[in-house]
Short mmCIF file of C-alpha atoms in Angstrom, two decimals:
data_model
loop_
_atom_site.label_atom_id
_atom_site.label_comp_id
_atom_site.label_asym_id
_atom_site.label_seq_id
_atom_site.Cartn_x
_atom_site.Cartn_y
_atom_site.Cartn_z
CA MET A 886 81.67 -68.47 95.88
CA LYS A 887 84.35 -67.77 93.29
CA ILE A 888 83.96 -65.19 90.58
CA GLY A 889 85.70 -66.06 87.34
CA PRO A 890 87.91 -63.62 85.41
CA SER A 891 85.43 -63.37 82.53
CA ILE A 892 82.68 -62.21 84.90
CA LEU A 893 84.99 -59.58 86.43
CA ILE A 894 85.99 -58.34 82.98
CA GLY A 895 82.32 -58.18 81.98
CA VAL A 896 81.41 -56.20 85.10
CA CYS A 897 84.31 -53.78 84.48
CA LEU A 898 83.26 -53.27 80.85
CA CYS A 899 79.68 -52.60 81.92
CA MET A 900 80.86 -50.01 84.44
CA VAL A 901 83.00 -48.28 81.82
CA ALA A 902 80.10 -48.22 79.35
CA TRP A 903 77.71 -46.96 82.02
CA THR A 904 79.99 -44.06 83.04
CA ALA A 905 81.05 -43.11 79.50
CA GLY A 906 80.32 -39.47 78.78
CA CYS A 907 80.12 -38.52 82.45
CA THR A 908 82.92 -36.03 82.04
CA GLY A 909 80.43 -33.41 81.02
CA ILE A 910 79.76 -29.75 81.55
CA GLY A 911 81.56 -27.99 84.36
CA PHE A 912 81.40 -24.50 85.81
CA GLY A 913 84.71 -22.69 86.15
CA ASP A 914 85.56 -19.22 87.41
CA VAL A 915 82.87 -16.82 88.58
CA HIS A 916 83.59 -13.07 88.70
CA TYR A 917 81.54 -9.96 89.34
CA ALA A 918 82.43 -6.71 87.57
CA ASP A 919 80.60 -3.69 86.18
CA GLY A 920 77.13 -4.91 87.17
CA ASN A 921 77.57 -8.36 85.63
CA LEU A 922 78.18 -11.81 87.03
CA GLN A 923 80.47 -13.62 84.62
CA VAL A 924 80.49 -17.42 84.64
CA THR A 925 82.89 -19.65 82.73
CA VAL A 926 81.44 -22.94 81.47
CA GLU A 927 83.46 -25.87 80.14
CA ASN A 928 81.77 -28.25 77.71
CA PRO A 929 84.09 -31.07 76.58
CA ALA A 930 81.39 -32.74 74.47
CA GLU A 931 79.38 -31.62 71.47
CA MET A 932 77.18 -28.51 71.53
CA VAL A 933 74.27 -28.87 73.95
CA ASN A 934 71.03 -27.00 74.64
CA GLY A 935 69.77 -26.62 78.17
CA THR A 936 68.86 -24.25 80.97
CA VAL A 937 71.42 -22.45 83.10
CA GLN A 938 70.17 -21.28 86.48
CA VAL A 939 72.09 -18.90 88.73
CA THR A 940 70.87 -18.27 92.27
CA VAL A 941 72.74 -15.67 94.33
CA PHE A 942 72.70 -15.61 98.12
CA GLU A 943 74.22 -12.87 100.26
CA ILE A 944 76.08 -14.10 103.33
CA ARG A 945 75.79 -11.74 106.30
CA ASP A 946 75.69 -12.30 110.07
CA PHE A 947 75.90 -16.08 109.58
CA LYS A 948 72.71 -15.98 107.49
CA GLN A 949 72.13 -16.68 103.82
CA THR A 950 69.57 -14.48 102.04
CA GLU A 951 68.52 -14.96 98.41
CA VAL A 952 69.31 -11.89 96.33
CA THR A 953 68.32 -12.98 92.83
CA LYS A 954 67.60 -16.00 90.66
CA ILE A 955 68.05 -16.12 86.89
CA ALA A 956 67.22 -19.09 84.66
CA ARG A 957 67.61 -18.98 80.91
CA SER A 958 68.03 -21.25 77.92
CA GLU A 959 71.57 -21.53 76.60
CA THR A 960 73.29 -23.33 73.76
CA LEU A 961 76.73 -24.26 75.03
CA PRO A 962 79.35 -24.75 72.31
CA THR A 963 82.13 -27.29 72.58
CA GLY A 964 84.95 -25.85 74.67
CA THR A 965 84.89 -22.83 76.95
CA ALA A 966 82.05 -20.32 77.02
CA ALA A 967 81.62 -17.16 79.07
CA LEU A 968 78.08 -16.38 80.22
CA THR A 969 77.11 -12.94 81.53
CA PHE A 970 74.24 -12.33 83.95
CA PRO A 971 73.37 -8.67 84.63
CA MET A 972 72.73 -7.95 88.31
CA ASP A 973 73.44 -5.33 90.93
CA LEU A 974 75.45 -6.68 93.87
CA PRO A 975 76.60 -4.33 96.63
CA PRO A 976 79.93 -5.07 98.34
CA GLY A 977 79.78 -8.23 100.45
CA ASP A 978 80.16 -12.00 100.49
CA TYR A 979 78.02 -14.20 98.26
CA LYS A 980 77.32 -17.84 97.48
CA ILE A 981 76.53 -18.51 93.84
CA TYR A 982 74.52 -21.67 93.12
CA LEU A 983 74.98 -22.74 89.49
CA TYR A 984 72.85 -25.38 87.78
CA PHE A 985 72.69 -26.82 84.28
CA MET A 986 69.50 -28.66 83.34
CA LYS A 987 68.87 -30.71 80.24
CA GLY A 988 65.13 -31.11 79.97
CA ASN A 989 63.86 -31.74 83.50
CA GLU A 990 67.12 -33.36 84.64
CA ARG A 991 69.69 -31.38 86.61
CA THR A 992 72.99 -32.58 85.17
CA VAL A 993 75.40 -30.20 86.93
CA SER A 994 75.23 -28.25 90.19
CA VAL A 995 78.03 -26.24 91.78
CA ILE A 996 78.32 -23.69 94.59
CA LYS A 997 80.89 -20.90 94.26
CA ASP A 998 81.90 -18.26 96.81
CA ILE A 999 82.67 -14.73 95.68
CA GLN A 1000 83.42 -11.44 97.35
CA VAL A 1001 82.28 -8.16 95.80
#
């Protein structure tokens, strides 16, 4: 079976249209200082409302233990935003699970490692 060039072009255009706008929100650097977890968020599109969830796990003795979970509504402007989450973290190694949800849909999820 041969596929004609017009069908291939049509399929390619559909794929481009389907993936348009997928370069969305991204989580950047994560730092802990002075009792605050600071998270950089990049939003290349227009301002968006959603929920940011941060779950912190301490890593010790090859085990992962949940320390805290914070979820809150945020309005992310176009460009770079810095979000601050107050928390008390003693010295150690941590995994930070970051989520952005628009409605009930999780649109971004990232895991970051930090050392305090």
